[in-house]
C-alpha positions as a printed Julia matrix, in Angstrom:
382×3 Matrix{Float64}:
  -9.37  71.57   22.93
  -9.81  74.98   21.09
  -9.55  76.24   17.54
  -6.87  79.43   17.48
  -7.08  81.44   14.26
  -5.65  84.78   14.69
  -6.48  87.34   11.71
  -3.97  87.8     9.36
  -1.69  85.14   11.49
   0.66  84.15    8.54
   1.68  84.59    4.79
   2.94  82.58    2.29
   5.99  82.56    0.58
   4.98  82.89   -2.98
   7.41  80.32   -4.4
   6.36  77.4    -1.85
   3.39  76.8    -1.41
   4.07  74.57    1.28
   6.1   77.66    3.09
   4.23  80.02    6.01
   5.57  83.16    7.64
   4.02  83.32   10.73
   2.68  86.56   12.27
   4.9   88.46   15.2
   1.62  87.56   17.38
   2.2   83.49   16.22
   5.81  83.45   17.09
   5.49  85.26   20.39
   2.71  82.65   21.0
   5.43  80.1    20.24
   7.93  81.77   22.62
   5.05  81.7    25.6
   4.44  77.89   25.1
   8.48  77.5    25.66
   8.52  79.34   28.93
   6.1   77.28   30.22
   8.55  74.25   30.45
   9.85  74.16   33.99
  13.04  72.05   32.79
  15.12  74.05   30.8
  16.35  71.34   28.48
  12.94  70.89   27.05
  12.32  74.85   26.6
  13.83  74.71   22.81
  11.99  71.54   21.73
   8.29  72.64   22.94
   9.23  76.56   21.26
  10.22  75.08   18.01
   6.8   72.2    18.18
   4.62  75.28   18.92
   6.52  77.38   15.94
   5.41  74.1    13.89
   1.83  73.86   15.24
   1.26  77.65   13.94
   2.46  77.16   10.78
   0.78  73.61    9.98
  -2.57  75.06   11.17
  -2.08  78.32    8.86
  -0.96  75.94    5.55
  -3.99  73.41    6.97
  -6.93  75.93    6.81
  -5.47  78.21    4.51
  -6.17  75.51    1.64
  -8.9   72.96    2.95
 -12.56  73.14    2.33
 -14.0   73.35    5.96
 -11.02  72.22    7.93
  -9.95  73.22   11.35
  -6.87  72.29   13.42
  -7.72  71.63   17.44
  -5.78  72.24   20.17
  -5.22  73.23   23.67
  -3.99  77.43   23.22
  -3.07  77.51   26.7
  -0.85  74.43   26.93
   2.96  73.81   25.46
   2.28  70.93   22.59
   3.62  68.05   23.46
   5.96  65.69   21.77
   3.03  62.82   21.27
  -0.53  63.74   19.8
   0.07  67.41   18.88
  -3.42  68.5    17.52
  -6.71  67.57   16.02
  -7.92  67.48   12.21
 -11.42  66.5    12.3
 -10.79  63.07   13.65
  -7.4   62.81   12.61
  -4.69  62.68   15.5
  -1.49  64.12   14.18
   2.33  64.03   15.46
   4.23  66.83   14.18
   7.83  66.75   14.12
   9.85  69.95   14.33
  12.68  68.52   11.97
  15.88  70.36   10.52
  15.65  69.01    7.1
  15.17  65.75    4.97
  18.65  65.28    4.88
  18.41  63.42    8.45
  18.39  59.61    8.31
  16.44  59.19   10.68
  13.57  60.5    12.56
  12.37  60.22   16.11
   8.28  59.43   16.95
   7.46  59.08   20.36
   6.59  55.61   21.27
   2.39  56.11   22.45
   2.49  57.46   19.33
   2.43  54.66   17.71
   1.74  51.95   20.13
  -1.34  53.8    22.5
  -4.73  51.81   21.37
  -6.95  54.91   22.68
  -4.37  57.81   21.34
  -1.9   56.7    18.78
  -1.25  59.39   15.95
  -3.32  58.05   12.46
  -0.54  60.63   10.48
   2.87  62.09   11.2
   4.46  65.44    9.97
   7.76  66.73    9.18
   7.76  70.08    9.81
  11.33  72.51    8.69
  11.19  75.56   11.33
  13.19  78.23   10.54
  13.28  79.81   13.92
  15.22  82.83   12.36
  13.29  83.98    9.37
   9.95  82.83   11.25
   9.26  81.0     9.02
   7.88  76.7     8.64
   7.41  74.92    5.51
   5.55  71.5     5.7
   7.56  69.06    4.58
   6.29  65.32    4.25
   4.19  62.95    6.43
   3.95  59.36    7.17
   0.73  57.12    8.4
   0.81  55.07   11.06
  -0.69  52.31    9.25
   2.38  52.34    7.14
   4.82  52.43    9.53
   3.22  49.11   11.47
   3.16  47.61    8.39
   6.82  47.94    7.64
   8.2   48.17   10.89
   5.8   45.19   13.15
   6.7   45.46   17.01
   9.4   42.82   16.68
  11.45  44.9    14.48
  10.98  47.71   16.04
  13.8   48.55   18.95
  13.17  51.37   22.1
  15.05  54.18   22.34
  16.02  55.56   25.64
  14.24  58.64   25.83
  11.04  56.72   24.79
  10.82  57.38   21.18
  11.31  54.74   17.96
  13.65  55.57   14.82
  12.34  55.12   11.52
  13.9   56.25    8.6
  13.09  59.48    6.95
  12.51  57.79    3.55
   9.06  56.32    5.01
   8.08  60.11    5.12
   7.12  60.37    1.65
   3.29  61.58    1.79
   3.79  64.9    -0.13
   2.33  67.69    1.98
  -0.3   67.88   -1.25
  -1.51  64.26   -0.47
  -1.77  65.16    3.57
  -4.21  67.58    2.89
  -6.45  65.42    0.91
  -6.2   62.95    3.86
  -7.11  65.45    6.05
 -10.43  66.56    3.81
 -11.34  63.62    2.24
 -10.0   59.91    4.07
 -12.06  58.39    6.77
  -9.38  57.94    9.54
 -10.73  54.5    10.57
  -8.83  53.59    7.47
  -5.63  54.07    9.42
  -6.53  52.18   11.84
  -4.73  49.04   10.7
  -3.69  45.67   13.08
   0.01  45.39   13.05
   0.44  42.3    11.12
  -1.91  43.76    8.25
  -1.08  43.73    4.76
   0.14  47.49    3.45
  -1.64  46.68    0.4
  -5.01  45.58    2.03
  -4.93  48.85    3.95
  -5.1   50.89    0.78
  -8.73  52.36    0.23
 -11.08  50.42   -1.82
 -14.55  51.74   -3.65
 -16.5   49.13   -1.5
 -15.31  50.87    1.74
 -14.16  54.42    1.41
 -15.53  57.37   -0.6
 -12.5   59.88    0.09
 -14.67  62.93   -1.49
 -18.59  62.35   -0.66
 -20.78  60.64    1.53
 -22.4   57.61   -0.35
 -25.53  57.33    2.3
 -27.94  57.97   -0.46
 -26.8   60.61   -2.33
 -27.12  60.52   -6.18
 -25.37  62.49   -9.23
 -28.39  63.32  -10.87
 -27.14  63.9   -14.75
 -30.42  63.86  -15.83
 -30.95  67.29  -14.92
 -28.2   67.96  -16.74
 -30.17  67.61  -19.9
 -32.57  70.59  -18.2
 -29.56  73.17  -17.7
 -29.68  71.92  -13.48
 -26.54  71.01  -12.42
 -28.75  69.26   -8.97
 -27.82  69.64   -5.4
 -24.87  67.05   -4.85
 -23.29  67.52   -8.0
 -23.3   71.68   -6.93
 -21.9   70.46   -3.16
 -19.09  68.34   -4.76
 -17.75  71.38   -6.55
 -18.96  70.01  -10.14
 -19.84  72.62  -12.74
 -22.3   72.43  -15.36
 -20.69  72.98  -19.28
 -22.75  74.53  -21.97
 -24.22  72.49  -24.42
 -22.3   71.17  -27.33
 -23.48  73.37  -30.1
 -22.4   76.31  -28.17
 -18.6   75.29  -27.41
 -17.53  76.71  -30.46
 -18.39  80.1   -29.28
 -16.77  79.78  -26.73
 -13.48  78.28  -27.6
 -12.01  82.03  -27.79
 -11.09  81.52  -24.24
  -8.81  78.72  -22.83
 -11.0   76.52  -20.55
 -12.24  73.44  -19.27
 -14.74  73.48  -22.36
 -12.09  74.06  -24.85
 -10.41  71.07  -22.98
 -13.05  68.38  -23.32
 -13.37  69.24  -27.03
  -9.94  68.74  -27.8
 -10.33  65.19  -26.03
 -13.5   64.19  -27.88
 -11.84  65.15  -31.15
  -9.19  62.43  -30.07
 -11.7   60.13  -29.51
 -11.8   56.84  -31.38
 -15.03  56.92  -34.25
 -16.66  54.53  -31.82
 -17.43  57.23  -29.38
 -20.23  59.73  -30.66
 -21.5   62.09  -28.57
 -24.33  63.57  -29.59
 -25.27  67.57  -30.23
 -27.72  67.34  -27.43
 -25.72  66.04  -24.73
 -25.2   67.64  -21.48
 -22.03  67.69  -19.51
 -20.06  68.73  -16.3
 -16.29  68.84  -14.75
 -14.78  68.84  -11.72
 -11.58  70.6   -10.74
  -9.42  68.2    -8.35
  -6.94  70.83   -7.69
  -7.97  71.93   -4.41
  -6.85  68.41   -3.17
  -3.48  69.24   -4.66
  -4.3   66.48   -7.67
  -3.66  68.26  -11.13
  -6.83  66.93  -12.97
 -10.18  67.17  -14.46
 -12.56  64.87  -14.53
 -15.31  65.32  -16.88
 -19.33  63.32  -17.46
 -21.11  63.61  -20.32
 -24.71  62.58  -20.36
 -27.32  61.77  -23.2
 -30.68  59.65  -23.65
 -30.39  56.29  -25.7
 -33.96  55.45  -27.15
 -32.86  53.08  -29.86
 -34.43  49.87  -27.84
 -37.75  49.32  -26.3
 -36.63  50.37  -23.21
 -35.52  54.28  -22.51
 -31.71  54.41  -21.79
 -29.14  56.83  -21.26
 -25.49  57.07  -21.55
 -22.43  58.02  -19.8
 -18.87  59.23  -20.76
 -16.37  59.54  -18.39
 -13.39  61.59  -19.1
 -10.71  62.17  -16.34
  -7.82  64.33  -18.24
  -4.59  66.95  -16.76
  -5.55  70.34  -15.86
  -3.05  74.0   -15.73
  -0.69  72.3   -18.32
  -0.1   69.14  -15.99
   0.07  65.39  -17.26
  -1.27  62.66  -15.91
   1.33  60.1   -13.77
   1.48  57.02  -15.16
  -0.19  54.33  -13.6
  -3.59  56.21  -12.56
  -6.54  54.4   -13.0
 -10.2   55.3   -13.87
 -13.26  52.66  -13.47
 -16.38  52.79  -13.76
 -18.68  50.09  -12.07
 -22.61  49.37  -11.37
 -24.46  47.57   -8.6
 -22.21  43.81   -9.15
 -19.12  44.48  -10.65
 -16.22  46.87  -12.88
 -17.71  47.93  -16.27
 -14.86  49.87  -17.75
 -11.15  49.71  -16.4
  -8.5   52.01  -17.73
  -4.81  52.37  -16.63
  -2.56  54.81  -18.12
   0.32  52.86  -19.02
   4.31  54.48  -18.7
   5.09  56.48  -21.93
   1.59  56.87  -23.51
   1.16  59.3   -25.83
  -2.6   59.34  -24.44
  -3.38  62.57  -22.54
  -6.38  61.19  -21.26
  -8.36  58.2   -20.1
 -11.86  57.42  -20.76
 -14.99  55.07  -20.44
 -18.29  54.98  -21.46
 -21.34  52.81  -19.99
 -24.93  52.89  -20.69
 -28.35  51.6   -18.38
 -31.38  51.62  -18.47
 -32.96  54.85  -16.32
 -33.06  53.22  -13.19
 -29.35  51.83  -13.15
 -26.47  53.69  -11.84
 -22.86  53.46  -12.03
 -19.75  54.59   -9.42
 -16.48  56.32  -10.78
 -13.75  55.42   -9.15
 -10.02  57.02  -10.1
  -7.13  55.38   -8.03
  -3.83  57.07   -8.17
  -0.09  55.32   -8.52
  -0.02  55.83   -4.55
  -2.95  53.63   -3.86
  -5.31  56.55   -2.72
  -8.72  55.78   -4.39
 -11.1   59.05   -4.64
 -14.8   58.0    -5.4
 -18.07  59.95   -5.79
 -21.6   59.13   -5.2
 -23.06  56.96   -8.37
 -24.02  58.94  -11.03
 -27.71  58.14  -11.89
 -30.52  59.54  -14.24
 -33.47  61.29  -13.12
 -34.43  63.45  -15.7
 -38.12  64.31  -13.62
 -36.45  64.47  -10.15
């Protein structure tokens, strides 16, 4: 296995994101891999996998964090596993359109215990504009779930029908499988439960590794934004009696004021509390989630607070039915579900420990995908 990257390989098309134009150099590539087919019959299949291959690995790395696609440069792509993501096996299928009923995966696929496929792709090549535009996927888990092996019939060339409507993973939700999702998650037995399968706090953080690692907010309070929460892409906001100046421009600060002005009077935030955001968009998930932080010493014992605020970002609204919790060491704290036809914009929670508890956010979208990050904790000293 070998990563091929060729510079300036592709382009996109600027109305789809989803879209690639691959490179003269890609789609003679593509053209080299279909020669190599001794029977002529599969020729056209293997050129228009290959065509796919390019343009899934261009959209793949174009947009992921530290992401590479794997696979063999110097061998046609076969019809089963067609390349690597990490530890991700992926089928992609070179397929006209969604308008088919039905879609073709080939039967090791889905049924090999050493080599099955944890996600399938629909891939639209356009042989004659050169171009491929990622289209949907499916997970195996999914498709054992509602297809068990008794239900499922063999074709004759090997391969199992499904229908297309099970390929409803947006391509935006595939890539934040592909950054984020442990793939032992997709590992399910046949007879599970779809619903058991989906991710849970306990088991899977989908953007950090728990082993340790701490949100330190407490150095929020000292201007420090602190390793992890710099790693996980958080960013630190000014403090609140500077926001006014800079309201003049439209931001994530401008943002989290209008929501704490929305606020019900039992929420205060203090002038001296610190807080940070973090931009979801590069998973393809239109939000914000926001922390504020502050120390508590009206009891005998120091505390601090925390406010969680997980609101739309680029003019977006949140889909109803997403979730935000917030939980410490034995059980859910705050649990907040954005109900169908809210006027809300926003949901919210706010907890508060002593300095040596922590707490885990946890948002879970309508899908079932749960993202998590490390607990948040306080540490003002560390």
């Amino acid at each position: 296995m070998s990563n091929a990257q060729e510079p300036q390989d592709f382009e996109f098309d600027p109305l789809q994101s989803t879209t690639v134009t691959l490179s003269p150099a890609a789609v003679d590539w593509a053209v080299r891999m279909g020669q190599l087919e001794t029977t002529v019959a599969y020729q056209w299949p293997s050129f228009l996998r290959a065509m796919a291959l390019r343009g899934f690995q261009a959209w793949v790395e174009a947009g992921a964090l530290d992401v590479a696609v794997y696979y063999d440069t110097e061998q046609t792509p076969p019809a089963g596993i067609t390349c690597r993501v990490g530890d991700f096996r992926l089928c992609l299928i070179a397929q006209g359109n969604l308008s088919d009923e039905v879609v073709r995966i080939p039967r090791g696929t889905l049924d090999d215990p050493d080599n099955f496929a944890h996600l399938y792709v629909l891939v639209d090549v356009q042989e004659e504009e050169d171009r491929v535009t990622i289209l949907s996927g499916l997970r195996r888990d999914l498709v054992l779930a509602d297809h068990p092996t008794a239900e499922r019939s063999l074709n004759a060339d090997d391969t199992y029908t499904v229908p297309v409507q099970l390929f409803n993973t947006p391509p935006e939700q595939l890539r934040l499988y592909l950054n984020c999702l442990n793939p032992a998650r997709l590992t399910a037995r046949v007879n599970a439960d779809a619903e058991s399968l989906l991710p849970t706090v306990a088991s899977t953080a989908l953007l950090s590794n728990v082993g340790g690692e701490l949100i330190n907010v407490g150095r929020w309070l000292r201007d420090q934004i602190g390793e992890v929460a710099d790693r996980l892409a958080w960013t630190l906001l000014p403090p609140l009696a500077q926001r006014e100046a800079a309201m003049a421009f439209r931001s994530p600060v401008e943002e989290i004021e209008e929501i704490l002005m929305e606020m019900p009077p039992t929420v205060t935030v203090p002038p001296h509390a610190r807080g940070a955001y973090t931009d979801c968009q590069s998973w393809g998930l239109p939000f914000r989630l926001y922390a504020l932080t502050w120390t508590v010493f009206e009891t005998d014992v120091p505390e601090w607070s925390l406010l969680l605020c997980l609101g739309p970002s680029g003019g977006n609204q949140l889909p109803p039915g997403i979730q935000l919790k917030i939980r410490d060491r034995t059980s859910v704290l705050v649990e907040q579900t954005l109900a169908p036809n809210s006027e809300s914009t926003y949901l919210y929670g706010q907890v508060v420990g002593t300095w040596d508890e922590q707490f885990v956010a946890t948002i879970e979208l309508p899908n079932g995908t749960v993202l998590n990050w490390p607990p948040f904790g306080f540490q003002p000293d560390a």
